[in-house]
């Protein structure tokens, strides 16, 4: 009997670990411009050694690595997205072994990028490599898109995707990044919230004023700002900006069912956060608030004197930093317009300034046949039942796939819950690395079977 890709992957664990070590040894810190193009070349050459067609393509920033391995002509195409750049490793002295000298200890590979994201993207590459090495025909077409700027906010990914729609054409995007559930169960997620960040600036007199000499006649921008902020939320927690909820899509019955199956220990959470109660919004459930509700949040407030003792002034300026998490199908530009209109109506002299970049939300239906196949593949490859998230509460530029490329996009994190991504002593449990290869094999084979 000939060897299948799964047996091949099992028999070549040591070699696969060596490949991951080679990749982690090459620094690729996008924030510091350290070793990034070199890492792209290394990754592309490793993919070629495995029989995958791979090229390094330029962007307006650091290059992407694009790869492909063909299946049958009429088979569907899955695009695996990942990133080969890493977070800065500082502080170096907090590492038990140097960040770019990958070291195995207690069944884990330690090194910057071991799990975020070199180990996770490599799991998919090695799954395809195992098909090719055994001469097993791939049942789907596989494309790879590995970015070199994810840890710096993917500033050029949207432009690259928009300019390469033909090259990247696919039926589905699968991304493996981040950790599994705290319980060790795998996660499959179907979207993320978007984000929008603004600063509100209220101005009073041209300088801080004596609160006795001018109290009662000079305007106070701190009060003006507080009054404005108070108009932005209703007592039940809903955002009071007109039209804010206009395009919000409610969860389907299936999504509600999925949310009801996500583990939740509110008492442990309250204890962890040190709060007596959690914020509520109407009568929405915990996960509906996190996944299907937009937010408007005060991140920071500043006005007047904050030093020791007292200083009797009327401040000249007050400002608030506000972030919003957006859900499907809200649009950041539209929401910014609505916030500006709200401010003009209630406090016409307050200035609204957008800060940072805005990202649109993204949403893929978990009831698509392809979605169900991916969850089933993860279930088969893991000893534990997957936790299915209709959305994450956090934000990532996933809309580039769902809106610009226009295809479903599914997240399948392969990292251990304690991978310490972005922290010192980042690590990838070897068991999760090998299981990740198995998960990728299962995804490829189930998508192939589903399409035939
Ligand atoms: Zn990261």
Short mmCIF file of C-alpha atoms and ligand atoms in Angstrom, two decimals:
data_model
loop_
_atom_site.label_atom_id
_atom_site.label_comp_id
_atom_site.label_asym_id
_atom_site.label_seq_id
_atom_site.Cartn_x
_atom_site.Cartn_y
_atom_site.Cartn_z
CA UNK A 1 0.00 0.00 0.00
CA UNK A 2 1.36 3.42 -0.89
CA UNK A 3 1.78 6.07 1.75
CA UNK A 4 -0.90 8.76 2.02
CA UNK A 5 -0.19 12.38 2.97
CA UNK A 6 -1.23 11.85 6.62
CA UNK A 7 1.16 8.90 7.10
CA UNK A 8 3.87 10.85 5.32
CA UNK A 9 3.37 13.85 7.62
CA UNK A 10 3.53 11.59 10.69
CA UNK A 11 6.73 9.93 9.46
CA UNK A 12 8.45 13.25 8.74
CA UNK A 13 7.80 15.17 11.94
CA UNK A 14 11.48 15.67 12.69
CA UNK A 15 12.18 17.13 9.24
CA UNK A 16 9.12 19.36 9.46
CA UNK A 17 10.28 20.69 12.81
CA UNK A 18 13.69 21.45 11.24
CA UNK A 19 11.95 23.48 8.53
CA UNK A 20 10.09 25.50 11.16
CA UNK A 21 13.35 26.10 13.00
CA UNK A 22 14.95 27.38 9.79
CA UNK A 23 12.09 29.81 9.33
CA UNK A 24 12.16 31.05 12.95
CA UNK A 25 15.95 31.48 12.79
CA UNK A 26 15.48 34.15 10.10
CA UNK A 27 14.35 37.38 11.83
CA UNK A 28 11.51 39.21 10.05
CA UNK A 29 10.47 42.12 12.27
CA UNK A 30 8.33 44.37 10.06
CA UNK A 31 8.15 47.17 12.66
CA UNK A 32 11.95 47.44 12.65
CA UNK A 33 12.58 46.50 9.01
CA UNK A 34 14.74 43.61 10.23
CA UNK A 35 15.24 40.69 7.82
CA UNK A 36 11.81 40.84 6.19
CA UNK A 37 12.71 40.46 2.45
CA UNK A 38 15.26 37.79 3.42
CA UNK A 39 12.53 35.85 5.21
CA UNK A 40 10.24 36.13 2.16
CA UNK A 41 12.99 34.60 -0.02
CA UNK A 42 13.64 31.85 2.51
CA UNK A 43 9.95 30.95 2.80
CA UNK A 44 9.51 30.91 -1.00
CA UNK A 45 12.56 28.68 -1.43
CA UNK A 46 11.32 26.29 1.27
CA UNK A 47 7.95 26.09 -0.48
CA UNK A 48 9.70 25.36 -3.79
CA UNK A 49 11.72 22.59 -2.12
CA UNK A 50 8.38 21.02 -1.18
CA UNK A 51 7.18 21.19 -4.78
CA UNK A 52 4.96 24.28 -4.43
CA UNK A 53 5.26 26.99 -7.08
CA UNK A 54 6.23 30.05 -5.07
CA UNK A 55 7.27 33.59 -5.90
CA UNK A 56 8.10 36.72 -3.95
CA UNK A 57 5.95 39.60 -5.19
CA UNK A 58 6.50 43.27 -4.45
CA UNK A 59 3.96 45.51 -2.71
CA UNK A 60 4.24 49.17 -1.74
CA UNK A 61 5.84 47.87 1.47
CA UNK A 62 7.39 44.52 2.28
CA UNK A 63 6.82 41.73 -0.28
CA UNK A 64 4.25 38.96 -0.18
CA UNK A 65 5.01 35.32 -0.86
CA UNK A 66 2.53 33.82 -3.27
CA UNK A 67 2.36 30.08 -3.85
CA UNK A 68 0.16 27.63 -5.67
CA UNK A 69 -0.36 23.91 -5.99
CA UNK A 70 -2.92 22.83 -8.56
CA UNK A 71 -5.71 20.32 -8.11
CA UNK A 72 -8.18 19.16 -10.77
CA UNK A 73 -9.14 21.91 -13.19
CA UNK A 74 -12.78 22.20 -12.11
CA UNK A 75 -12.05 21.72 -8.39
CA UNK A 76 -12.57 24.58 -5.99
CA UNK A 77 -9.70 26.79 -4.90
CA UNK A 78 -8.78 27.53 -1.32
CA UNK A 79 -6.47 30.44 -0.51
CA UNK A 80 -4.42 30.09 2.67
CA UNK A 81 -3.54 33.48 4.14
CA UNK A 82 -0.83 33.98 6.74
CA UNK A 83 2.03 36.31 7.64
CA UNK A 84 5.75 35.65 7.82
CA UNK A 85 6.65 38.86 9.66
CA UNK A 86 6.87 38.86 13.45
CA UNK A 87 6.50 41.22 16.38
CA UNK A 88 9.62 42.87 17.83
CA UNK A 89 11.18 40.43 20.31
CA UNK A 90 12.05 43.02 22.98
CA UNK A 91 12.76 42.77 25.86
CA UNK A 92 15.50 40.28 24.97
CA UNK A 93 16.48 39.53 28.56
CA UNK A 94 12.98 38.21 29.33
CA UNK A 95 13.55 35.28 26.94
CA UNK A 96 14.82 32.01 28.40
CA UNK A 97 16.44 31.26 25.04
CA UNK A 98 17.21 33.86 22.33
CA UNK A 99 14.14 34.70 20.19
CA UNK A 100 15.82 33.85 16.87
CA UNK A 101 17.51 30.69 18.12
CA UNK A 102 14.56 28.29 18.10
CA UNK A 103 14.82 25.86 21.01
CA UNK A 104 12.68 22.86 21.97
CA UNK A 105 11.86 22.61 25.67
CA UNK A 106 9.12 20.53 27.30
CA UNK A 107 7.45 19.69 24.01
CA UNK A 108 7.32 23.29 22.78
CA UNK A 109 9.33 25.18 20.21
CA UNK A 110 10.34 28.55 21.66
CA UNK A 111 11.17 31.45 19.35
CA UNK A 112 9.72 34.68 17.96
CA UNK A 113 7.20 33.72 15.27
CA UNK A 114 7.10 30.03 16.30
CA UNK A 115 3.29 30.21 16.49
CA UNK A 116 2.58 33.76 15.27
CA UNK A 117 2.57 33.02 12.47
CA UNK A 118 5.41 30.96 10.99
CA UNK A 119 4.42 27.65 12.59
CA UNK A 120 0.76 28.07 11.69
CA UNK A 121 1.32 29.02 8.06
CA UNK A 122 3.91 26.28 7.71
CA UNK A 123 1.39 23.68 8.93
CA UNK A 124 -0.66 24.39 5.80
CA UNK A 125 2.41 24.44 3.55
CA UNK A 126 3.53 21.07 4.95
CA UNK A 127 0.07 19.56 4.47
CA UNK A 128 0.24 20.43 0.78
CA UNK A 129 3.90 19.30 0.72
CA UNK A 130 2.79 15.91 2.06
CA UNK A 131 0.33 15.53 -0.81
CA UNK A 132 3.04 16.40 -3.32
CA UNK A 133 5.72 14.18 -1.74
CA UNK A 134 3.49 11.12 -1.89
CA UNK A 135 2.23 11.80 -5.41
CA UNK A 136 -1.31 12.03 -4.02
CA UNK A 137 -3.42 14.26 -6.29
CA UNK A 138 -4.64 17.35 -4.42
CA UNK A 139 -8.45 17.31 -4.45
CA UNK A 140 -8.59 21.14 -4.49
CA UNK A 141 -6.45 23.93 -5.89
CA UNK A 142 -4.44 25.54 -3.13
CA UNK A 143 -3.05 29.07 -3.21
CA UNK A 144 -0.94 30.70 -0.51
CA UNK A 145 -0.76 34.40 0.31
CA UNK A 146 1.80 35.17 3.00
CA UNK A 147 2.15 38.78 4.00
CA UNK A 148 5.19 40.56 5.48
CA UNK A 149 3.41 43.45 7.22
CA UNK A 150 0.60 41.94 9.28
CA UNK A 151 2.24 42.83 12.57
CA UNK A 152 2.43 46.44 11.35
CA UNK A 153 -1.29 46.67 10.51
CA UNK A 154 -1.27 45.29 6.92
CA UNK A 155 -1.00 48.77 5.38
CA UNK A 156 -0.54 47.47 1.82
CA UNK A 157 -2.59 44.27 1.79
CA UNK A 158 -5.80 45.82 0.48
CA UNK A 159 -3.97 47.47 -2.43
CA UNK A 160 -2.12 44.24 -3.26
CA UNK A 161 -5.30 42.17 -3.23
CA UNK A 162 -7.22 44.75 -5.29
CA UNK A 163 -4.42 44.78 -7.90
CA UNK A 164 -4.17 40.97 -8.06
CA UNK A 165 -7.78 39.78 -8.09
CA UNK A 166 -7.10 37.31 -10.92
CA UNK A 167 -4.01 35.80 -9.32
CA UNK A 168 -5.80 35.44 -5.98
CA UNK A 169 -9.13 34.22 -7.38
CA UNK A 170 -10.48 31.51 -5.08
CA UNK A 171 -13.65 30.12 -3.54
CA UNK A 172 -12.63 30.46 0.07
CA UNK A 173 -9.93 31.99 2.29
CA UNK A 174 -8.66 30.09 5.34
CA UNK A 175 -6.51 31.88 7.92
CA UNK A 176 -4.71 30.23 10.82
CA UNK A 177 -3.53 32.77 13.37
CA UNK A 178 -3.96 33.22 17.10
CA UNK A 179 -4.66 30.75 19.87
CA UNK A 180 -7.29 28.09 20.37
CA UNK A 181 -9.90 28.38 23.14
CA UNK A 182 -8.65 28.58 26.75
CA UNK A 183 -10.09 25.12 27.34
CA UNK A 184 -7.77 23.75 24.64
CA UNK A 185 -10.70 23.20 22.26
CA UNK A 186 -10.10 24.37 18.68
CA UNK A 187 -11.89 27.50 17.45
CA UNK A 188 -13.40 28.18 14.05
CA UNK A 189 -14.53 31.77 13.48
CA UNK A 190 -16.51 33.46 10.74
CA UNK A 191 -15.78 37.14 10.92
CA UNK A 192 -14.48 40.03 12.97
CA UNK A 193 -15.77 43.40 14.12
CA UNK A 194 -14.49 46.48 12.31
CA UNK A 195 -13.06 49.51 14.05
CA UNK A 196 -13.19 53.28 13.85
CA UNK A 197 -11.33 55.70 16.13
CA UNK A 198 -12.01 59.39 16.62
CA UNK A 199 -10.94 62.15 18.95
CA UNK A 200 -13.41 64.81 20.08
CA UNK A 201 -11.83 68.14 20.93
CA UNK A 202 -13.72 70.90 22.78
CA UNK A 203 -12.13 74.34 23.09
CA UNK A 204 -12.91 77.14 25.51
CA UNK A 205 -10.85 80.30 26.08
CA UNK A 206 -7.44 80.71 24.44
CA UNK A 207 -5.77 79.83 27.80
CA UNK A 208 -6.62 78.20 31.13
CA UNK A 209 -8.45 80.85 33.18
CA UNK A 210 -8.71 81.77 36.87
CA UNK A 211 -11.93 80.06 37.96
CA UNK A 212 -12.78 82.94 40.32
CA UNK A 213 -12.10 85.82 38.00
CA UNK A 214 -13.83 84.16 35.08
CA UNK A 215 -16.13 81.60 36.78
CA UNK A 216 -19.68 82.08 35.57
CA UNK A 217 -18.78 84.00 32.42
CA UNK A 218 -16.23 81.82 30.56
CA UNK A 219 -17.38 78.62 28.85
CA UNK A 220 -16.04 75.34 30.21
CA UNK A 221 -15.07 72.86 27.45
CA UNK A 222 -14.90 69.95 29.92
CA UNK A 223 -18.61 70.33 30.67
CA UNK A 224 -19.38 70.81 27.00
CA UNK A 225 -17.54 67.58 26.15
CA UNK A 226 -19.16 65.57 28.96
CA UNK A 227 -22.59 66.80 27.90
CA UNK A 228 -21.82 65.75 24.31
CA UNK A 229 -20.58 62.31 25.33
CA UNK A 230 -23.71 61.83 27.44
CA UNK A 231 -25.85 62.35 24.32
CA UNK A 232 -24.07 59.47 22.57
CA UNK A 233 -25.42 56.61 24.71
CA UNK A 234 -28.91 55.80 25.91
CA UNK A 235 -29.50 54.54 29.46
CA UNK A 236 -30.06 51.01 28.13
CA UNK A 237 -26.53 50.99 26.66
CA UNK A 238 -27.57 51.53 23.03
CA UNK A 239 -25.63 54.08 20.98
CA UNK A 240 -27.75 57.20 20.41
CA UNK A 241 -25.98 58.44 17.27
CA UNK A 242 -28.74 58.73 14.70
CA UNK A 243 -28.68 55.92 12.13
CA UNK A 244 -25.90 54.06 13.97
CA UNK A 245 -27.73 50.72 13.76
CA UNK A 246 -29.14 51.25 10.28
CA UNK A 247 -27.16 48.50 8.53
CA UNK A 248 -26.61 46.14 11.46
CA UNK A 249 -27.50 42.55 10.59
CA UNK A 250 -29.08 40.50 13.39
CA UNK A 251 -27.82 36.98 14.04
CA UNK A 252 -29.61 34.12 12.34
CA UNK A 253 -31.23 31.34 14.34
CA UNK A 254 -28.19 29.14 13.57
CA UNK A 255 -25.78 31.82 14.75
CA UNK A 256 -27.77 32.17 17.99
CA UNK A 257 -27.54 28.43 18.44
CA UNK A 258 -23.76 28.53 17.89
CA UNK A 259 -23.42 31.35 20.45
CA UNK A 260 -25.42 29.38 23.00
CA UNK A 261 -22.85 26.57 22.71
CA UNK A 262 -19.81 28.75 23.43
CA UNK A 263 -18.53 28.14 26.96
CA UNK A 264 -19.27 31.03 29.33
CA UNK A 265 -18.49 31.40 33.02
CA UNK A 266 -19.71 34.90 33.89
CA UNK A 267 -18.74 34.57 37.56
CA UNK A 268 -15.14 33.64 36.70
CA UNK A 269 -15.03 36.46 34.15
CA UNK A 270 -16.28 39.04 36.70
CA UNK A 271 -13.70 37.82 39.17
CA UNK A 272 -10.95 37.99 36.56
CA UNK A 273 -11.95 41.55 35.61
CA UNK A 274 -12.51 42.62 39.21
CA UNK A 275 -16.01 43.92 38.52
CA UNK A 276 -19.27 43.31 40.36
CA UNK A 277 -21.33 43.32 37.19
CA UNK A 278 -20.84 43.32 33.44
CA UNK A 279 -22.18 46.09 31.21
CA UNK A 280 -25.49 45.23 29.60
CA UNK A 281 -27.10 46.33 26.37
CA UNK A 282 -30.88 45.89 26.38
CA UNK A 283 -31.54 42.20 26.91
CA UNK A 284 -28.89 40.93 24.51
CA UNK A 285 -26.95 37.82 25.43
CA UNK A 286 -23.26 37.94 26.35
CA UNK A 287 -21.95 36.73 23.00
CA UNK A 288 -24.46 38.71 20.98
CA UNK A 289 -23.05 41.84 22.62
CA UNK A 290 -19.51 40.76 21.70
CA UNK A 291 -20.17 39.53 18.18
CA UNK A 292 -23.24 41.23 16.71
CA UNK A 293 -23.44 44.57 18.54
CA UNK A 294 -21.46 47.64 17.58
CA UNK A 295 -19.96 49.64 20.42
CA UNK A 296 -19.07 53.26 21.10
CA UNK A 297 -16.47 53.42 23.82
CA UNK A 298 -14.58 56.18 25.63
CA UNK A 299 -10.90 55.15 25.56
CA UNK A 300 -9.54 58.31 27.16
CA UNK A 301 -10.65 61.66 28.57
CA UNK A 302 -8.47 64.68 29.23
CA UNK A 303 -9.15 68.19 30.52
CA UNK A 304 -7.61 70.73 32.85
CA UNK A 305 -5.36 70.14 35.78
CA UNK A 306 -4.44 66.54 36.75
CA UNK A 307 -1.45 67.17 39.06
CA UNK A 308 -1.18 66.97 42.84
CA UNK A 309 -3.18 69.31 45.08
CA UNK A 310 -5.59 71.79 43.58
CA UNK A 311 -5.44 74.33 40.82
CA UNK A 312 -8.46 76.53 40.34
CA UNK A 313 -8.84 76.92 36.61
CA UNK A 314 -11.36 76.76 33.83
CA UNK A 315 -9.55 74.55 31.29
CA UNK A 316 -8.97 75.86 27.80
CA UNK A 317 -9.40 72.46 26.21
CA UNK A 318 -11.01 69.07 26.74
CA UNK A 319 -10.68 65.99 24.59
CA UNK A 320 -11.93 62.43 24.40
CA UNK A 321 -10.66 59.45 22.44
CA UNK A 322 -13.52 57.29 21.26
CA UNK A 323 -13.33 53.93 19.56
CA UNK A 324 -16.16 52.11 17.87
CA UNK A 325 -16.33 48.41 17.05
CA UNK A 326 -18.47 47.90 14.01
CA UNK A 327 -20.43 44.87 12.88
CA UNK A 328 -21.75 43.68 9.53
CA UNK A 329 -22.86 45.60 7.46
CA UNK A 330 -21.79 48.90 9.00
CA UNK A 331 -19.35 50.96 6.98
CA UNK A 332 -16.66 52.99 8.79
CA UNK A 333 -17.01 55.99 6.44
CA UNK A 334 -20.77 56.08 6.86
CA UNK A 335 -20.47 55.79 10.64
CA UNK A 336 -17.87 58.58 10.73
CA UNK A 337 -20.30 60.82 8.81
CA UNK A 338 -23.05 59.98 11.29
CA UNK A 339 -20.85 60.74 14.28
CA UNK A 340 -19.84 64.09 12.73
CA UNK A 341 -23.51 64.94 12.11
CA UNK A 342 -24.35 64.00 15.71
CA UNK A 343 -21.59 66.25 17.06
CA UNK A 344 -22.64 69.14 14.80
CA UNK A 345 -26.20 68.88 16.05
CA UNK A 346 -25.36 68.69 19.78
CA UNK A 347 -22.04 70.56 20.13
CA UNK A 348 -21.30 72.38 16.88
CA UNK A 349 -18.00 73.81 18.15
CA UNK A 350 -16.50 70.43 19.05
CA UNK A 351 -14.02 69.15 16.49
CA UNK A 352 -14.05 65.49 15.33
CA UNK A 353 -10.70 64.12 14.15
CA UNK A 354 -10.27 60.56 12.91
CA UNK A 355 -7.27 58.82 14.50
CA UNK A 356 -5.56 55.68 13.21
CA UNK A 357 -6.88 53.54 10.40
CA UNK A 358 -10.45 52.30 10.19
CA UNK A 359 -11.32 48.73 9.24
CA UNK A 360 -14.63 47.47 7.98
CA UNK A 361 -16.23 44.50 9.72
CA UNK A 362 -16.35 41.15 7.96
CA UNK A 363 -18.83 38.35 8.09
CA UNK A 364 -19.02 34.90 6.55
CA UNK A 365 -22.09 32.74 7.02
CA UNK A 366 -21.35 29.68 9.16
CA UNK A 367 -24.17 27.83 7.39
CA UNK A 368 -22.52 27.85 3.95
CA UNK A 369 -21.72 24.29 2.79
CA UNK A 370 -17.99 25.23 2.72
CA UNK A 371 -18.22 26.61 6.27
CA UNK A 372 -19.79 23.40 7.52
CA UNK A 373 -17.08 21.33 5.82
CA UNK A 374 -14.31 23.36 7.47
CA UNK A 375 -15.85 22.96 10.93
CA UNK A 376 -16.27 19.23 10.26
CA UNK A 377 -12.61 18.97 9.17
CA UNK A 378 -11.45 20.67 12.38
CA UNK A 379 -13.71 18.34 14.40
CA UNK A 380 -12.18 15.26 12.73
CA UNK A 381 -8.61 16.44 13.27
CA UNK A 382 -9.02 17.30 16.96
CA UNK A 383 -9.79 15.20 20.01
CA UNK A 384 -11.97 18.05 21.33
CA UNK A 385 -15.18 19.53 19.94
CA UNK A 386 -14.54 22.83 18.09
CA UNK A 387 -15.95 26.06 19.53
CA UNK A 388 -17.60 27.89 16.65
CA UNK A 389 -17.61 31.70 16.85
CA UNK A 390 -19.96 33.46 14.44
CA UNK A 391 -17.58 36.41 14.88
CA UNK A 392 -14.67 37.61 16.98
CA UNK A 393 -15.09 40.72 19.09
CA UNK A 394 -11.69 42.01 17.90
CA UNK A 395 -10.76 43.58 14.57
CA UNK A 396 -8.57 42.36 11.70
CA UNK A 397 -8.52 43.37 8.02
CA UNK A 398 -10.56 40.31 7.07
CA UNK A 399 -12.88 42.53 4.95
CA UNK A 400 -10.09 42.52 2.35
CA UNK A 401 -11.07 38.93 1.63
CA UNK A 402 -14.84 39.15 2.13
CA UNK A 403 -15.36 42.55 0.45
CA UNK A 404 -12.40 43.17 -1.90
CA UNK A 405 -11.80 39.57 -3.01
CA UNK A 406 -15.49 38.84 -2.41
CA UNK A 407 -15.26 35.32 -0.96
CA UNK A 408 -16.05 33.60 2.35
CA UNK A 409 -13.21 33.79 4.88
CA UNK A 410 -12.84 31.38 7.78
CA UNK A 411 -10.44 31.52 10.73
CA UNK A 412 -8.95 28.31 12.11
CA UNK A 413 -6.40 29.23 14.83
CA UNK A 414 -3.90 26.45 15.48
CA UNK A 415 -1.88 27.96 18.36
CA UNK A 416 -1.90 26.67 21.92
CA UNK A 417 -3.83 28.97 24.32
CA UNK A 418 -0.54 29.86 26.04
CA UNK A 419 1.45 30.53 22.86
CA UNK A 420 2.53 33.92 24.31
CA UNK A 421 2.22 35.61 20.93
CA UNK A 422 3.66 39.14 20.96
CA UNK A 423 5.25 38.36 24.37
CA UNK A 424 8.64 37.03 25.39
CA UNK A 425 8.95 33.24 25.24
CA UNK A 426 6.52 32.82 22.37
CA UNK A 427 6.10 29.12 21.77
CA UNK A 428 4.27 26.56 19.68
CA UNK A 429 3.46 23.23 21.31
CA UNK A 430 4.81 20.58 18.95
CA UNK A 431 1.62 18.59 19.41
CA UNK A 432 -0.37 21.58 18.08
CA UNK A 433 2.08 22.06 15.19
CA UNK A 434 1.64 18.44 14.09
CA UNK A 435 -2.11 18.54 14.74
CA UNK A 436 -2.23 21.73 12.67
CA UNK A 437 -0.79 19.82 9.71
CA UNK A 438 -3.49 17.19 10.30
CA UNK A 439 -6.16 19.91 10.45
CA UNK A 440 -4.97 21.35 7.15
CA UNK A 441 -4.96 17.87 5.56
CA UNK A 442 -8.52 17.35 6.80
CA UNK A 443 -9.66 20.72 5.43
CA UNK A 444 -8.14 19.99 2.02
CA UNK A 445 -9.66 16.52 1.85
CA UNK A 446 -13.16 17.54 3.05
CA UNK A 447 -13.32 20.54 0.73
CA UNK A 448 -12.27 18.22 -2.09
CA UNK A 449 -14.94 15.67 -1.23
CA UNK A 450 -17.57 18.38 -0.82
CA UNK A 451 -16.94 19.82 -4.25
CA UNK A 452 -16.83 16.53 -6.15
ZN1 LIG B 1 0.56 38.61 15.77
#
